[in-house]
Tab-separated table of C-alpha atoms in Angstrom:
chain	number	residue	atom	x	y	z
A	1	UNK	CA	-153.515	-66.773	68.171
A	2	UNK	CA	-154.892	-64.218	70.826
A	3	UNK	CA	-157.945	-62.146	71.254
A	4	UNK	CA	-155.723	-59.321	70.773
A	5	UNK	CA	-153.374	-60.338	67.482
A	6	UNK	CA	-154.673	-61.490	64.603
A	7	UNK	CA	-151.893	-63.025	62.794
A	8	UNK	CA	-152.934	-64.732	59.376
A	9	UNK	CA	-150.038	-67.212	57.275
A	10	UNK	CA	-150.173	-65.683	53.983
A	11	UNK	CA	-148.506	-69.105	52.513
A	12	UNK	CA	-150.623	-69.289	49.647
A	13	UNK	CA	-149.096	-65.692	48.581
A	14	UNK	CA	-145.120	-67.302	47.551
A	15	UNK	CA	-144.554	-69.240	44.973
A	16	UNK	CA	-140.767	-70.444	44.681
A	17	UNK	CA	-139.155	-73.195	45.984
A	18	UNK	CA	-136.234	-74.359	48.290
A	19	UNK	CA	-132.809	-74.296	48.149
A	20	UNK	CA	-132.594	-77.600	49.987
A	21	UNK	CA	-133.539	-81.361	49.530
A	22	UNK	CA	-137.037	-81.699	50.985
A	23	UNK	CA	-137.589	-84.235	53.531
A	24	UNK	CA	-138.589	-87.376	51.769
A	25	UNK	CA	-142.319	-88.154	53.057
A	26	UNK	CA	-145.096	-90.229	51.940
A	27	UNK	CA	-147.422	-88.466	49.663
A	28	UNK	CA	-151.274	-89.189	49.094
A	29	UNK	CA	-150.619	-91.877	46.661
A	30	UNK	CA	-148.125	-93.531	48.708
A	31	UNK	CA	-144.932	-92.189	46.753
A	32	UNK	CA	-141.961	-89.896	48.267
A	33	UNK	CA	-141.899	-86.467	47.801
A	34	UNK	CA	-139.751	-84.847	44.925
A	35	UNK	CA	-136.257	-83.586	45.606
A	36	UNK	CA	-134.171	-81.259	43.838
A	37	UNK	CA	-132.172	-84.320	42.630
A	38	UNK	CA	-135.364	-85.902	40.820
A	39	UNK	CA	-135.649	-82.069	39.695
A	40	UNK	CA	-132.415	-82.370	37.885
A	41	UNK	CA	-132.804	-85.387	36.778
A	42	UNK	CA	-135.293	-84.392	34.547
A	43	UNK	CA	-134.588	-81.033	33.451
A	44	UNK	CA	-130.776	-82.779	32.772
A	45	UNK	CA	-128.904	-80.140	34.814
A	46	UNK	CA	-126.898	-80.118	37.901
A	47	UNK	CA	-128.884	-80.415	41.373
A	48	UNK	CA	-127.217	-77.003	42.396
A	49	UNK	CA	-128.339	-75.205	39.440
A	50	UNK	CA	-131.927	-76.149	40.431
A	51	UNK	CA	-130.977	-74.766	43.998
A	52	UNK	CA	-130.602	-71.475	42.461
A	53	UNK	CA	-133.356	-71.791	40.165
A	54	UNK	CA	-135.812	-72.272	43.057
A	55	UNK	CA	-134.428	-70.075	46.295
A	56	UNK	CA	-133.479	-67.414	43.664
A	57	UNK	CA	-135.615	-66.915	40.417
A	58	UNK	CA	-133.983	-65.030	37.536
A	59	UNK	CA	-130.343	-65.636	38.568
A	60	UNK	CA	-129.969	-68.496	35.990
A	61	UNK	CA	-130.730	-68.521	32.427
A	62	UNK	CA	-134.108	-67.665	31.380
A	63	UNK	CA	-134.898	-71.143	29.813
A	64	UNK	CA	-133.245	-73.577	32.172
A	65	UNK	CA	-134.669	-71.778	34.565
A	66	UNK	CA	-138.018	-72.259	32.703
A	67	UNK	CA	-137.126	-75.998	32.381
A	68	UNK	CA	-136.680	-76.770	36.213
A	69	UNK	CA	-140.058	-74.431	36.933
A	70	UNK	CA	-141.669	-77.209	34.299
A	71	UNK	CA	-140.227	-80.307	35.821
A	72	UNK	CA	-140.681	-79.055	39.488
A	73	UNK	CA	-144.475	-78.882	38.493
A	74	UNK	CA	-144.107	-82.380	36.524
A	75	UNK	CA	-142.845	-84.372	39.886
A	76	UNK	CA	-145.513	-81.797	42.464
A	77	UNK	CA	-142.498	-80.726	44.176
A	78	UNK	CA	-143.226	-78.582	47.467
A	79	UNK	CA	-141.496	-76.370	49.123
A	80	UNK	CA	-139.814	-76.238	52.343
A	81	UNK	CA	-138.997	-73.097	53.361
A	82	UNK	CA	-137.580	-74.629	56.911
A	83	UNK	CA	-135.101	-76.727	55.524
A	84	UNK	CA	-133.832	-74.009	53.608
A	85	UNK	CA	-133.889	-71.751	56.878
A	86	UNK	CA	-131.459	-74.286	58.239
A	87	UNK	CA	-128.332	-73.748	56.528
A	88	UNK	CA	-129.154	-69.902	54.923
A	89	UNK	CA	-130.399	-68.660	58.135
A	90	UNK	CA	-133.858	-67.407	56.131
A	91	UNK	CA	-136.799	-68.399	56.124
A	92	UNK	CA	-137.816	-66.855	53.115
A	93	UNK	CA	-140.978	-64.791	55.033
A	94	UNK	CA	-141.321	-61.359	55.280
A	95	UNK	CA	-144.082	-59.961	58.365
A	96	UNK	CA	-146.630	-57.488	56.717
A	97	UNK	CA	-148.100	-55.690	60.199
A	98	UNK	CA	-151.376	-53.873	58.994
A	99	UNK	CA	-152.874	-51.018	61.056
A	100	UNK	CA	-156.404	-52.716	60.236
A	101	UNK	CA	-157.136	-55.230	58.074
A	102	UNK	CA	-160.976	-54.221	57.704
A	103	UNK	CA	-159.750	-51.134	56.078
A	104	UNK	CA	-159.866	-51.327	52.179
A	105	UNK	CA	-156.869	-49.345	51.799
A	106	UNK	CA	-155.112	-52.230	53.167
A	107	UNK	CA	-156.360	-54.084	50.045
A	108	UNK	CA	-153.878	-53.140	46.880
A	109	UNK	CA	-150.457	-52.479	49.497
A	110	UNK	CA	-151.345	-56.189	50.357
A	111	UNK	CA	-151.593	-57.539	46.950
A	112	UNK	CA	-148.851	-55.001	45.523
A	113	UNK	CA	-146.384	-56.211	48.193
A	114	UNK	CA	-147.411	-60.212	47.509
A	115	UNK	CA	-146.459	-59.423	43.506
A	116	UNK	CA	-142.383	-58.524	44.667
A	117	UNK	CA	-142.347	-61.228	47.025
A	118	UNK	CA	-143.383	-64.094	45.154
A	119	UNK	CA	-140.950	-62.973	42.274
A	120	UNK	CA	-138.427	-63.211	44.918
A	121	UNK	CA	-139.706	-66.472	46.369
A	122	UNK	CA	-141.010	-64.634	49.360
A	123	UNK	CA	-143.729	-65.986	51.785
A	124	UNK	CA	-145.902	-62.916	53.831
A	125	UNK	CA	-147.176	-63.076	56.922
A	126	UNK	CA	-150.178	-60.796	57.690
A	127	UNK	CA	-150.573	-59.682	61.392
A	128	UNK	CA	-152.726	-56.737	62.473
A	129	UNK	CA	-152.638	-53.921	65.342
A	130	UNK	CA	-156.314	-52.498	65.133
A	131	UNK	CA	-154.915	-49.380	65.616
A	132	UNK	CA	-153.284	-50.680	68.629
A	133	UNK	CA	-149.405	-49.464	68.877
A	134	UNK	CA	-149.131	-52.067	71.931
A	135	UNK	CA	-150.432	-54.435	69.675
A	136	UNK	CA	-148.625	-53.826	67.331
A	137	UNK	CA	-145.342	-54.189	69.197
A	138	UNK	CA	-146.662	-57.199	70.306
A	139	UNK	CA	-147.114	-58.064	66.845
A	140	UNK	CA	-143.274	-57.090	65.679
A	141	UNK	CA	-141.951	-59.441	68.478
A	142	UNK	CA	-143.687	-62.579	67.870
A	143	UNK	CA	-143.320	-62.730	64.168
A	144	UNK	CA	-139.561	-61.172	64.135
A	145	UNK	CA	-137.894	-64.539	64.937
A	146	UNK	CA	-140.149	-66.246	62.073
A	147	UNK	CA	-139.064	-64.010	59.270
A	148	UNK	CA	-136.565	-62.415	57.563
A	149	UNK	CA	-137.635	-58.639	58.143
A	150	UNK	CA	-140.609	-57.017	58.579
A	151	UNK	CA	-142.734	-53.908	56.687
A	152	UNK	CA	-145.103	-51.825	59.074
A	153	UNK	CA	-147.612	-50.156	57.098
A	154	UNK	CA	-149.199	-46.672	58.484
A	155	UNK	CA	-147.355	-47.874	62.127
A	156	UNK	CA	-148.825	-46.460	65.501
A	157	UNK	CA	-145.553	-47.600	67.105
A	158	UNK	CA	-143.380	-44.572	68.362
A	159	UNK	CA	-139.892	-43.428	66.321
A	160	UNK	CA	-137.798	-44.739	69.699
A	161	UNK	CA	-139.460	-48.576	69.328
A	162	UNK	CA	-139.270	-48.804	65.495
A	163	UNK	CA	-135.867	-47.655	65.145
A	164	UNK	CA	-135.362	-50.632	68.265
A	165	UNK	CA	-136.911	-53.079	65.505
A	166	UNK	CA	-134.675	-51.970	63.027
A	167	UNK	CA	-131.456	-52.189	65.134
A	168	UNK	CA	-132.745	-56.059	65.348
A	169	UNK	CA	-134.093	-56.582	61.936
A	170	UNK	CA	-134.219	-55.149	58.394
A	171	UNK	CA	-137.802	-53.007	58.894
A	172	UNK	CA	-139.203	-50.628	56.351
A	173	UNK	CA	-141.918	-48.464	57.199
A	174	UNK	CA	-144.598	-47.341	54.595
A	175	UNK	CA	-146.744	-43.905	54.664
A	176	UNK	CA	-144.063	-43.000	57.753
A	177	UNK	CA	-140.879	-41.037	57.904
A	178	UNK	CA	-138.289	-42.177	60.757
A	179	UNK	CA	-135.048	-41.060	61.010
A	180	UNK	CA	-132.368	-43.991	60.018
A	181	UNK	CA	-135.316	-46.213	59.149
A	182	UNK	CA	-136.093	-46.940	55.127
A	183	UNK	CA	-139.362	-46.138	54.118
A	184	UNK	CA	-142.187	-45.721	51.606
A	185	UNK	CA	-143.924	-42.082	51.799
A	186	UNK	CA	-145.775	-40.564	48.323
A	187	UNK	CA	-145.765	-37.286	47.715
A	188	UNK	CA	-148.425	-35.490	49.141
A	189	UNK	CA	-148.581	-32.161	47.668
A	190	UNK	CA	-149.673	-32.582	44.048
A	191	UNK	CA	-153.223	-34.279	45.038
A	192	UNK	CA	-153.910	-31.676	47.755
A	193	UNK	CA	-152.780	-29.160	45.614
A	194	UNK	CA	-155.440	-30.037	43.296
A	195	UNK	CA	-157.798	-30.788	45.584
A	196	UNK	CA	-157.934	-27.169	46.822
A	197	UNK	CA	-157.446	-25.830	43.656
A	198	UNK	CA	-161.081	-27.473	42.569
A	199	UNK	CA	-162.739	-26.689	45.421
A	200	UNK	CA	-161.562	-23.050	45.063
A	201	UNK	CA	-162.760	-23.040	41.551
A	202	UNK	CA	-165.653	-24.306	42.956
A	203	UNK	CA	-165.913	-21.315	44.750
A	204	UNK	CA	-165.241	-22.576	48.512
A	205	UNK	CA	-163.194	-20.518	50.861
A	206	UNK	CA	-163.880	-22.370	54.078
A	207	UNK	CA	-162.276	-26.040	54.631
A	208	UNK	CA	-162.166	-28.098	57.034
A	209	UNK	CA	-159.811	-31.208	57.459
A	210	UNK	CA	-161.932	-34.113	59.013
A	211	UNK	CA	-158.638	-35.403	60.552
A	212	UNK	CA	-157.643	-39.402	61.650
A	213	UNK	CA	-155.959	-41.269	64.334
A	214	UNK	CA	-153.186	-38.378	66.502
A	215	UNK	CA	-150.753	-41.083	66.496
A	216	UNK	CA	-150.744	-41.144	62.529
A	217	UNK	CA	-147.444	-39.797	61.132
A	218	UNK	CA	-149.823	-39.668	57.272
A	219	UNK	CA	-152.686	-37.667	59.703
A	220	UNK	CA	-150.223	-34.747	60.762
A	221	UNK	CA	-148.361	-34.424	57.283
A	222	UNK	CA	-151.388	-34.520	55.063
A	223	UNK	CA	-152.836	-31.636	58.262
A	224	UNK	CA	-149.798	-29.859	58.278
A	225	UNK	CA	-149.677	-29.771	54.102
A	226	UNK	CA	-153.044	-28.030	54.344
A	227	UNK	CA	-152.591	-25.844	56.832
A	228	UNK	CA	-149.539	-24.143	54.551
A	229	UNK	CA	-151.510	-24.666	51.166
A	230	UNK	CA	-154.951	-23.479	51.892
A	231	UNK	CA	-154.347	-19.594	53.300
A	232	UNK	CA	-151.898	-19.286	50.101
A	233	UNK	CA	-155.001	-19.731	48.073
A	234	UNK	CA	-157.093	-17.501	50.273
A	235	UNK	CA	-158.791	-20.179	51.863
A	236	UNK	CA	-159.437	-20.219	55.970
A	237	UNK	CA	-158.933	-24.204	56.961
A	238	UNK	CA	-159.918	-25.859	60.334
A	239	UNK	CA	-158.500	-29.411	61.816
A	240	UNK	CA	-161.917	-31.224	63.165
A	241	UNK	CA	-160.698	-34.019	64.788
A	242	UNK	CA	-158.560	-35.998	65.724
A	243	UNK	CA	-161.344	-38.718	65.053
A	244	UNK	CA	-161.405	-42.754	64.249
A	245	UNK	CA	-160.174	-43.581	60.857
A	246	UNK	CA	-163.869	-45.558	60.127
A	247	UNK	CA	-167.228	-45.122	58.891
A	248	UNK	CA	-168.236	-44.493	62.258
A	249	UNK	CA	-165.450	-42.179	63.035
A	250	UNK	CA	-166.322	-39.960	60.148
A	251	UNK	CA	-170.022	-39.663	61.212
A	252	UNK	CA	-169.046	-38.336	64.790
A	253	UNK	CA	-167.487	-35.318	62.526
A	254	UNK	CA	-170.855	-34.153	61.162
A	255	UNK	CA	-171.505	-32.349	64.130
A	256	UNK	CA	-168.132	-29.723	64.575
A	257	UNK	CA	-168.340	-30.182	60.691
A	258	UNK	CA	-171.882	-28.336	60.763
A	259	UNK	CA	-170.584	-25.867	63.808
A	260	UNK	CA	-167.229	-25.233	62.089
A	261	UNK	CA	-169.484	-23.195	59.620
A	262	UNK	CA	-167.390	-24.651	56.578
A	263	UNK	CA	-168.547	-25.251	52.770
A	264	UNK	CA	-166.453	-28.569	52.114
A	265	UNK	CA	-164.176	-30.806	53.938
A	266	UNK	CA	-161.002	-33.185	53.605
A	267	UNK	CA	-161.444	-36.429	54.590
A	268	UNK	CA	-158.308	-38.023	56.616
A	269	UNK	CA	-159.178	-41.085	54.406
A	270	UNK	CA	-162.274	-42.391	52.405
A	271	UNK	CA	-163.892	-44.484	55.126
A	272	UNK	CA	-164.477	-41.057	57.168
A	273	UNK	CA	-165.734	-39.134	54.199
A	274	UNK	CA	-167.949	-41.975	53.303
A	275	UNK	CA	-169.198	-42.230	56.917
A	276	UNK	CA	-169.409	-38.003	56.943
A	277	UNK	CA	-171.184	-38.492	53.939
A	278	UNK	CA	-173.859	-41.010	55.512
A	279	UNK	CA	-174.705	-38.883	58.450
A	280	UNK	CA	-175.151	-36.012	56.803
A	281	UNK	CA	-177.781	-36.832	54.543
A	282	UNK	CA	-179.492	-38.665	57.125
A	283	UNK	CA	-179.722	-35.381	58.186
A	284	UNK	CA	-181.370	-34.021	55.304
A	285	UNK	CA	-177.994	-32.345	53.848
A	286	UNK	CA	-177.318	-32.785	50.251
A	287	UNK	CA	-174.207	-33.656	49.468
A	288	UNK	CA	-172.981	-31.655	47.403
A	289	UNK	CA	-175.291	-29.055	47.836
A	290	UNK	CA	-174.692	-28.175	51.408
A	291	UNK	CA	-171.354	-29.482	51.826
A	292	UNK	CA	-168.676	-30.438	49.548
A	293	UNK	CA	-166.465	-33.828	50.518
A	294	UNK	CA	-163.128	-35.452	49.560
A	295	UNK	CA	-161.497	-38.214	51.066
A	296	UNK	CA	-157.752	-39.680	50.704
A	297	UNK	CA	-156.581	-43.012	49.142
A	298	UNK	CA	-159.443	-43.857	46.686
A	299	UNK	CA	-160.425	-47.408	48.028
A	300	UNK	CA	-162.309	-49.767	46.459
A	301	UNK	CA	-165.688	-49.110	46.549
A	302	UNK	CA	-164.831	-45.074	47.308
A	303	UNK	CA	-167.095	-44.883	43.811
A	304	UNK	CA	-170.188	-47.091	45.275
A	305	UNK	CA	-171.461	-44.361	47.036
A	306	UNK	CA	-174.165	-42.292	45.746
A	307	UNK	CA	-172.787	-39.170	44.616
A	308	UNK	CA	-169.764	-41.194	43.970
A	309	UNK	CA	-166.994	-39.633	46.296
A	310	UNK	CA	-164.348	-37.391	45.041
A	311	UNK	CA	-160.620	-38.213	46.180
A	312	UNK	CA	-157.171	-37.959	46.035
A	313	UNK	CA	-155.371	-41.155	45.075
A	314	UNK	CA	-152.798	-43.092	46.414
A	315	UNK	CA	-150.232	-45.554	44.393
A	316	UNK	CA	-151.036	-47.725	47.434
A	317	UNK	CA	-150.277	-51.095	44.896
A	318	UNK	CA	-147.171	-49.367	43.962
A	319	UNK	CA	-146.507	-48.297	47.509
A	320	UNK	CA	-147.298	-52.052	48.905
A	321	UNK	CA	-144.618	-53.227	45.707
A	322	UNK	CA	-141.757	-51.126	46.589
A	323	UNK	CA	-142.001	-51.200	50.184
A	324	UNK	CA	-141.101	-54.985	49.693
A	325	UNK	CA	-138.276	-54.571	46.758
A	326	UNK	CA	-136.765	-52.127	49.584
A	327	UNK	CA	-136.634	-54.766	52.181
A	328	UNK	CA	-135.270	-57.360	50.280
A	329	UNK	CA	-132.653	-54.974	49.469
A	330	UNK	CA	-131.963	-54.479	52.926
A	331	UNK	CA	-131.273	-58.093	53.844
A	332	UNK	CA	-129.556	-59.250	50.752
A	333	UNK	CA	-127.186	-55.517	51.486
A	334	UNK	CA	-127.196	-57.634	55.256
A	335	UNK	CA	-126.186	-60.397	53.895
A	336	UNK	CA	-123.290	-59.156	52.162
A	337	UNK	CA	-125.342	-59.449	48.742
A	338	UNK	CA	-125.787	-56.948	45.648
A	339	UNK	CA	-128.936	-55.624	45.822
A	340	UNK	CA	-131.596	-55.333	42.876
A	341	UNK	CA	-131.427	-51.322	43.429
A	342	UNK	CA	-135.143	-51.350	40.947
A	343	UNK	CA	-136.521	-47.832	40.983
A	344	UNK	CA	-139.552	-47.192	39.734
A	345	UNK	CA	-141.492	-44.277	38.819
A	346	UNK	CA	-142.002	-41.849	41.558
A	347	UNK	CA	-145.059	-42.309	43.868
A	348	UNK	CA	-147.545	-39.170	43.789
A	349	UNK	CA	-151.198	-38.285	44.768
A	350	UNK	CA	-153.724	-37.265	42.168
A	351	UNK	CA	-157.206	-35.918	42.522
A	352	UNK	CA	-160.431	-38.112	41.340
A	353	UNK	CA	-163.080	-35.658	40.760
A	354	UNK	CA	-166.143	-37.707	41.143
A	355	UNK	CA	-169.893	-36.036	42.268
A	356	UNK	CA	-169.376	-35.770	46.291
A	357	UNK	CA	-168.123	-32.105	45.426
A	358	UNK	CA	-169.958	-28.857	43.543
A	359	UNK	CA	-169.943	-25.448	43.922
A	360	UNK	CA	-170.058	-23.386	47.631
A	361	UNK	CA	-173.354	-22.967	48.607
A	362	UNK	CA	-174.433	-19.697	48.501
């Protein structure tokens, strides 16, 4: 590890086993490890059939499958996911590259995308960029000879070097559209939709978009999504920003917030409204007396703020799910496999009115 990568072995996040006999090795109480073949053994099926069982859950009958799960857990067998590398060619890892890891948004893709890869016997591999898109090119190249493909969630790389990754490696981007590239984007429209529908029923005709990182494909569409929406509804809107997508980046706002002359704001994402939030009533502004404030995502702890802060939800588990169902896709399609093909429901934003907005001030 470097100063400037963080890279963290999610190994505790898989939970199936190898397709190959595991080295024989002393354990802790002086016995060799469990193969396959002791598997079968005691299950009474064939040591292939616990191959599949293990490298490939739910390709085998539900109860023999069940069975081999039971007397894998019986003899403490542990995985190797090198051995199986060997002759498959996979490692059975997938890299996870995080924009920053601090951020709670991060929290449910993480855990969403660690629920489809353990069902598919999948390891992750966290590594993060801190906003960085040099580190997080850096990132992509050291981990893209350890794993099997890689998911880049809110990337700051350019178009030209992910669709280089892809041409290398299955890659699936999430919150990010590129060209020839599979990816992961909600739709936008409904939750801003209904976001300036409350705040115009709240009476406010000024906005202003407290706007993130410039290099963040989700910063320009969300902008761009209210810069069509808000005049249809008669509203004026003004891009403050761009600004850091932290606590601290949201405070620097509060000043071209207060000069913009607006009555409520859009938050690029929670941690800036929260941080807008902050400075302004350690200015003496009520919130939401004297300005109105939404942010994106709804994070945890986006309600531990006092008012509570209104948002528009993401699907981000959801999001963090399918992004990895998509990329296993990808290299099983590679591989000359059928594909799962699972869709699920479609990903959309949704407004959470909470008390961080109230009527325009007159």
């Amino acid at each position: 590890m470097t100063d400037d990568l963080n890279v963290t072995d999610a190994s505790n996040l898989a939970t199936a086993g190898s397709a190959q006999p595991v080295t024989p090795r002393a354990s802790r109480r002086g016995r060799p490890a469990a193969t396959i073949y002791d598997i079968a053994k005691l299950a009474g099926v064939n040591p292939s059939t616990v191959s599949r069982a293990l490298s490939k859950p739910g390709r085998i009958n539900v109860k023999t499958e069940e069975r081999i799960q039971a007397a894998a857990k019986e003899l403490n067998y542990r995985l190797n996911p090198m051995a199986r590398a060997l002759p498959t060619g996979r490692s059975s890892t997938l890299g996870l590259l995080l924009a920053d890891i601090t951020n709670p948004m991060f929290f449910d893709v993480v855990r969403g995308a660690e629920r489809a890869a353990s069902l598919r016997g999948y390891t992750l591999i966290l590594a993060e960029s801190q906003e960085s898109a040099d580190r997080e090119s850096a990132a992509a190249e050291r981990l893209s000879p350890s794993v099997d493909g890689l998911v880049l969630v809110t990337s700051r790389m350019s178009d030209a070097k992910i669709v280089e990754l892809t041409d290398r490696q299955p890659l699936v981007v999430i919150n990010r559209e590129v060209d020839g590239v599979p990816g992961i984007v909600p739709d936008i429209a409904p939750g801003i939709d209904e976001a300036l529908a409350h705040l115009g029923g709240l009476g406010h005709t000024a906005i202003g978009f407290v706007s993130g990182p410039e290099n963040s494909w989700m910063n320009r569409a969300r902008w761009a999504a209210l810069l069509v929406r808000a005049p249809q509804r008669g509203m004026t809107i003004v891009e403050i920003g761009p600004g850091v997508p932290t606590l601290d980046g949201g405070a620097a706002a509060l000043d071209r917030v207060s000069a913009s002359g607006v009555s409520a704001v859009l938050a690029y994402n929670d941690l800036m409204a929260i941080g807008l939030m902050r400075a302004a009533q350690a200015r003496g502004l009520t919130v939401p007396g004297d300005l109105s404030i939404i942010g994106f995502d709804d994070i945890f702890g986006s309600d531990f703020t006092s008012p509570q802060l209104s948002t528009v939800r993401t699907p981000l588990g959801s999001i963090g799910e399918r992004a990895v169902r998509l990329i296993l896709d990808v290299i099983d399609e590679d591989a000359g496999e059928s594909p799962h093909r699972e869709i699920g429901p479609q990903l959309i934003t949704e407004l959470v009115v909470r008390g961080s907005t109230g009527p325009a001030a007159r």
